[in-house]
mmCIF file of C-alpha atoms in Angstrom:
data_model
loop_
_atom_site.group_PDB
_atom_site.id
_atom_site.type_symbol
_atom_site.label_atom_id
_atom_site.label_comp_id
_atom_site.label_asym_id
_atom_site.label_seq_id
_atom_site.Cartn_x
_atom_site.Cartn_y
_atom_site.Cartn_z
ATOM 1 C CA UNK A 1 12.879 1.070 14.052
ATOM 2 C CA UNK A 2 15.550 1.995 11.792
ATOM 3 C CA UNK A 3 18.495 0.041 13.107
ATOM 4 C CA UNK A 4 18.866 -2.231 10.364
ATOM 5 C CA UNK A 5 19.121 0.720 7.535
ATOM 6 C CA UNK A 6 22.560 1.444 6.878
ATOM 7 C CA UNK A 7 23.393 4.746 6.256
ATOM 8 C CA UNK A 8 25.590 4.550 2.573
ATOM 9 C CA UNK A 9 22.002 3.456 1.203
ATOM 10 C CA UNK A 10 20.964 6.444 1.472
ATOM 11 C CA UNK A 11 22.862 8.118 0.094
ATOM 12 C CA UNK A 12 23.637 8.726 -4.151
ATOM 13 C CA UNK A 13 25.165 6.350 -6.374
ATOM 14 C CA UNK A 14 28.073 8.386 -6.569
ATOM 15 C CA UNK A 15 28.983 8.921 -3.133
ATOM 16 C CA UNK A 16 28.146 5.463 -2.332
ATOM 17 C CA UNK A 17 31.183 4.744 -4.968
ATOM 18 C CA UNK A 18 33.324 7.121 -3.290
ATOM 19 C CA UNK A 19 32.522 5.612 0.076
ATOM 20 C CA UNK A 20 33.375 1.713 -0.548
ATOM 21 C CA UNK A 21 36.470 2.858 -2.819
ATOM 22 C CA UNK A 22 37.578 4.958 0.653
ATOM 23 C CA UNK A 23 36.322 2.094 3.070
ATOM 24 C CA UNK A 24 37.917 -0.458 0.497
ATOM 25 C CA UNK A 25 41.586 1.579 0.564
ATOM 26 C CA UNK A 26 41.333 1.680 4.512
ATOM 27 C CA UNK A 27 40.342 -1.591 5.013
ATOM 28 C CA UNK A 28 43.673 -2.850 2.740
ATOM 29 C CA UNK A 29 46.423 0.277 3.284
ATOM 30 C CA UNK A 30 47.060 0.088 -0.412
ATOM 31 C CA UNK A 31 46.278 1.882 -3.178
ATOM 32 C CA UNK A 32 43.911 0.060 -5.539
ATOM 33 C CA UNK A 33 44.041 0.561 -9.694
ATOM 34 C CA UNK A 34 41.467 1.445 -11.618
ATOM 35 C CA UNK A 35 40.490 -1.200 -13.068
ATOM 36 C CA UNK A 36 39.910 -3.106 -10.153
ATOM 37 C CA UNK A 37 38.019 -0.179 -8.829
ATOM 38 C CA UNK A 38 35.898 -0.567 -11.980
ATOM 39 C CA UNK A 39 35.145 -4.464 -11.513
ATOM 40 C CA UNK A 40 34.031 -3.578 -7.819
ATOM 41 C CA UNK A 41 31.556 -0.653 -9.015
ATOM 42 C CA UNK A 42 29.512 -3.607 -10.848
ATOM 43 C CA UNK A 43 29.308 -5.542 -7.715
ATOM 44 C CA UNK A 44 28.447 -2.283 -5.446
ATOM 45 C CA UNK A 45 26.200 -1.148 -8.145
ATOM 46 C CA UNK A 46 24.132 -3.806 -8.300
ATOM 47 C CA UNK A 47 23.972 -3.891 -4.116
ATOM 48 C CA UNK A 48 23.358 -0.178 -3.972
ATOM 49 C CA UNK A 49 20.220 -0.785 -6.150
ATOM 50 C CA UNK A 50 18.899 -3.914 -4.689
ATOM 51 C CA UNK A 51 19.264 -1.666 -1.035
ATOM 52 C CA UNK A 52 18.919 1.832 -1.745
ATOM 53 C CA UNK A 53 14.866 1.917 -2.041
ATOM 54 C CA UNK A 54 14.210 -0.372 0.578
ATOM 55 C CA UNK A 55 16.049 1.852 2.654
ATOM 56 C CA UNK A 56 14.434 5.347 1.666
ATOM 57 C CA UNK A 57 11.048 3.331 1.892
ATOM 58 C CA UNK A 58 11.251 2.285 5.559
ATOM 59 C CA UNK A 59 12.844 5.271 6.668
ATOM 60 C CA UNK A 60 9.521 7.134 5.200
ATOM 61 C CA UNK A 61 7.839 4.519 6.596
ATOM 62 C CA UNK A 62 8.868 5.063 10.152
ATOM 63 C CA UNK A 63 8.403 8.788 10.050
ATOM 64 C CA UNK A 64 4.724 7.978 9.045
ATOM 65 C CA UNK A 65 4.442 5.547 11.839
ATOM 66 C CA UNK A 66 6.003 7.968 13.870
ATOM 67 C CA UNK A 67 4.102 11.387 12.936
ATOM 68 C CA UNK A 68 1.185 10.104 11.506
ATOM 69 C CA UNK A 69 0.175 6.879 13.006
ATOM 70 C CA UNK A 70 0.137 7.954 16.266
ATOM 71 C CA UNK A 71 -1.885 10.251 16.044
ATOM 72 C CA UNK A 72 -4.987 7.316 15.493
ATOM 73 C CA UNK A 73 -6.583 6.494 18.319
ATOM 74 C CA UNK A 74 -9.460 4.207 19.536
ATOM 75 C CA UNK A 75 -11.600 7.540 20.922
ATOM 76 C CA UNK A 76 -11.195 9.057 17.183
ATOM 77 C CA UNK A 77 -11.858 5.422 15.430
ATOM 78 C CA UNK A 78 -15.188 5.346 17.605
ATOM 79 C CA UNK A 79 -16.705 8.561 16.429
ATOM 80 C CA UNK A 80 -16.044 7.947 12.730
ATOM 81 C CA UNK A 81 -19.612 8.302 11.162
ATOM 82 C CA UNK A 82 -21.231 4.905 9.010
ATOM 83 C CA UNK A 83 -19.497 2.561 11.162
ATOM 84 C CA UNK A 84 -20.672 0.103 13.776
ATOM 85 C CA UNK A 85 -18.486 -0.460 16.641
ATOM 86 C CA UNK A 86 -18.861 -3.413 19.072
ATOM 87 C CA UNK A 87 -17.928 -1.480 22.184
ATOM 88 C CA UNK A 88 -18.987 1.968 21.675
ATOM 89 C CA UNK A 89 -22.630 0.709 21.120
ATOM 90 C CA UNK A 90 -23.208 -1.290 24.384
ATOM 91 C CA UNK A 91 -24.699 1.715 26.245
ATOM 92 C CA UNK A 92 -27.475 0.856 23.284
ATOM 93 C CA UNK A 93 -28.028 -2.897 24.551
ATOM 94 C CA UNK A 94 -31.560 -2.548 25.219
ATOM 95 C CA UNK A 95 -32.195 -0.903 22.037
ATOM 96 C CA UNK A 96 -32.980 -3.254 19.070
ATOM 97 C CA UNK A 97 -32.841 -0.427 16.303
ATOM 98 C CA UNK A 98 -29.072 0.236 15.920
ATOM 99 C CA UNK A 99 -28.341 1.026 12.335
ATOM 100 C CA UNK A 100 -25.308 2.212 10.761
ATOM 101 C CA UNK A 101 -25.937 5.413 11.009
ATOM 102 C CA UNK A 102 -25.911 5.962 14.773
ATOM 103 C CA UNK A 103 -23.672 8.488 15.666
ATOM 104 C CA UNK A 104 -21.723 7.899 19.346
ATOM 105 C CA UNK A 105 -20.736 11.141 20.880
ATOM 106 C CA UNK A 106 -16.423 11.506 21.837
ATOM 107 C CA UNK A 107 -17.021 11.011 25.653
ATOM 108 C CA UNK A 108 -19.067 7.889 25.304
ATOM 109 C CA UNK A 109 -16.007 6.677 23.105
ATOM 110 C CA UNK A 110 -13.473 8.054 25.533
ATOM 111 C CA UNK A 111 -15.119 5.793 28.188
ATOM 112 C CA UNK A 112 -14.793 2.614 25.987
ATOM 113 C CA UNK A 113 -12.337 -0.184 27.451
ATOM 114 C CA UNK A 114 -10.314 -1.037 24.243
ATOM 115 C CA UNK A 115 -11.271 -4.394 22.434
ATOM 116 C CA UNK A 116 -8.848 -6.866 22.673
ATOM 117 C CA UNK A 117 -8.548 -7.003 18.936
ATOM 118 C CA UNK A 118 -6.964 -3.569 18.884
ATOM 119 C CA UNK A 119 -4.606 -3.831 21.253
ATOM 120 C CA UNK A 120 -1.022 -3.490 19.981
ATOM 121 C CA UNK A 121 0.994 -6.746 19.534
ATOM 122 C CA UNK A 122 4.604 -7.396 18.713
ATOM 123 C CA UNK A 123 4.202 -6.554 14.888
ATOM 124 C CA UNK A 124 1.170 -4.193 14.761
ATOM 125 C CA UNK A 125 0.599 -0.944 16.636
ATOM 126 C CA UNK A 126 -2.694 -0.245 18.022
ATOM 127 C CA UNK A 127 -2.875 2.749 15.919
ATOM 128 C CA UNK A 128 -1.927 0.341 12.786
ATOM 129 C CA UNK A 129 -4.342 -2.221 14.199
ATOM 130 C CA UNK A 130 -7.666 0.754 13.844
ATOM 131 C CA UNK A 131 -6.035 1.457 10.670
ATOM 132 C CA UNK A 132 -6.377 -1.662 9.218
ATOM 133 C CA UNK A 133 -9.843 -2.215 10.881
ATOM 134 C CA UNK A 134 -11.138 0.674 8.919
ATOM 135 C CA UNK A 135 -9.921 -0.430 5.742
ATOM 136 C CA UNK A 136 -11.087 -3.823 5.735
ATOM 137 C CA UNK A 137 -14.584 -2.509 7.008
ATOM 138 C CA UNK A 138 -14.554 -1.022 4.393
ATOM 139 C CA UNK A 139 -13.702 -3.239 1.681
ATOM 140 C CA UNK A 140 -16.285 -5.573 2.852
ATOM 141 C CA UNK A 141 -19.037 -3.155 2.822
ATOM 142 C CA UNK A 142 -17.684 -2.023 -1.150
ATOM 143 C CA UNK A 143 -18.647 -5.822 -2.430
ATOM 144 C CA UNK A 144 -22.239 -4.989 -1.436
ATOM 145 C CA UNK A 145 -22.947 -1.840 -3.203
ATOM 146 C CA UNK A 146 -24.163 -1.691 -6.899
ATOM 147 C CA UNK A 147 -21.349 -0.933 -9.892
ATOM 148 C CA UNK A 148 -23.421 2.061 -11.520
ATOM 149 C CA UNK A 149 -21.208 1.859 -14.510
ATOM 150 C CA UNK A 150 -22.063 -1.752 -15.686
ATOM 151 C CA UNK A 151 -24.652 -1.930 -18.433
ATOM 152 C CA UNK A 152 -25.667 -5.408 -19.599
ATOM 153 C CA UNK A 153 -27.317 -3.837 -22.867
ATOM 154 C CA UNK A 154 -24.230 -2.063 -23.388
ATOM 155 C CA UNK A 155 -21.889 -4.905 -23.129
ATOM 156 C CA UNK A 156 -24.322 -7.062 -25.422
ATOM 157 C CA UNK A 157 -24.095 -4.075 -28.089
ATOM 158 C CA UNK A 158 -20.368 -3.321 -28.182
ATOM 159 C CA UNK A 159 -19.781 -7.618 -28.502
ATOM 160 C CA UNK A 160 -22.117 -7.208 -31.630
ATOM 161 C CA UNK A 161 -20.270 -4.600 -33.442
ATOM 162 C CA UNK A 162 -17.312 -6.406 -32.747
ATOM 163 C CA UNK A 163 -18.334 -9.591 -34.287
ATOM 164 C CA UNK A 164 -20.094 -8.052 -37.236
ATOM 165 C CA UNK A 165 -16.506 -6.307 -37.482
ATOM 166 C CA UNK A 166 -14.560 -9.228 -37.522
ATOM 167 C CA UNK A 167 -16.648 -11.362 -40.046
ATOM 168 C CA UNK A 168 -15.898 -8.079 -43.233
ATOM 169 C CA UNK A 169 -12.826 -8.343 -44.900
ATOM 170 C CA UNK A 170 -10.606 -5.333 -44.307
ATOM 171 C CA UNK A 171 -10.469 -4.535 -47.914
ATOM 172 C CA UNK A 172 -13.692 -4.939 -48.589
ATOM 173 C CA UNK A 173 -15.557 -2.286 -49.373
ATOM 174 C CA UNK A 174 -19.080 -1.076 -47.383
ATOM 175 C CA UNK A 175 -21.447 -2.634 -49.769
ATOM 176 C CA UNK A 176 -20.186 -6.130 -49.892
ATOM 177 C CA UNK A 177 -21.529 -8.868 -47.943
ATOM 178 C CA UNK A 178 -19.582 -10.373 -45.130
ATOM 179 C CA UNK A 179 -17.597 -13.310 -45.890
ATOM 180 C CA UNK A 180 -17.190 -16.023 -43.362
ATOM 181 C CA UNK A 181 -13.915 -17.276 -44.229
ATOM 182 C CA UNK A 182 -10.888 -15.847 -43.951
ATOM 183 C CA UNK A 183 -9.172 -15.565 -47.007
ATOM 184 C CA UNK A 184 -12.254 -13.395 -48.046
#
């Protein structure tokens, strides 16, 4: 949760100054000069900005877990299409052909026990658990496909024009023949 997010974090530069200066007068009944006010903004500065993101960043955090994250649930996961899914496919035990592509309606999913790997534990939800699932599915399945915008031929030409580049002087002009040394 949020517990360990303290509130003047949050909150501007500005008004974080104004809040140690009146925290900092309370705390000592006297009135502080400026100066010394001055040497303390460098020290609160440099803790406002080593705290202030981290703050904003799990608070957004939690309303995503919150809002968003709970709304993922095993049923849903099952009937994502292109996936294979240990449990939702054992009403197909007999059946050898299972590809990828088979497509498992909501109430068989509904009727799924939920694997023991997606089960919350003390540091991941169950909804961060599917979550995580589907991205490294994912990921493993992207090594496999083809990069369409690799071209050996292309690669081979562009390192040629480069080295045939390199090897003319710059002042040289177009007619001259390459000179392998580098003085020219």
């Amino acid at each position: 949760l949020l517990s360990h997010v303290q509130f003047e974090f949050l909150v501007s530069k500005d008004d974080y100054f104004i809040y140690k200066q009146n925290e900092l007068s309370n705390l000592l009944d006297v009135t502080i000069s400026s100066s010394k006010i001055e040497s303390y903004k460098e020290i609160w500065g440099i803790n406002w900005s080593r705290n202030h993101l981290t703050s904003w960043i799990d608070c957004i955090y939690q309303c995503i877990k919150v809002f968003v994250l709970q709304r993922i649930t095993y049923s849903d996961y099952c009937v994502i299409p292109g996936m294979l899914h240990i449990n939702t496919l054992e009403h197909k035990k007999n059946d050898k052909t299972i590809t990828k592509n088979d497509k498992i309606d909501k109430n068989t999913a509904k009727k799924n026990k939920i694997p023991n790997q997606f089960v919350g534990s003390n540091i991941y939800t169950t909804s961060e658990l599917l979550l995580l699932s589907w991205i490294s599915y994912h990921i493993q399945h992207s090594f496999h496909l083809k990069d369409e915008g690799y071209n050996v031929s292309n690669v081979s030409n562009t390192a040629n024009t480069f080295s045939s580049n390199s090897t003319n002087s710059p002042t040289s002009n177009t007619n001259s023949k390459p000179t392998n040394n580098l003085y020219g």
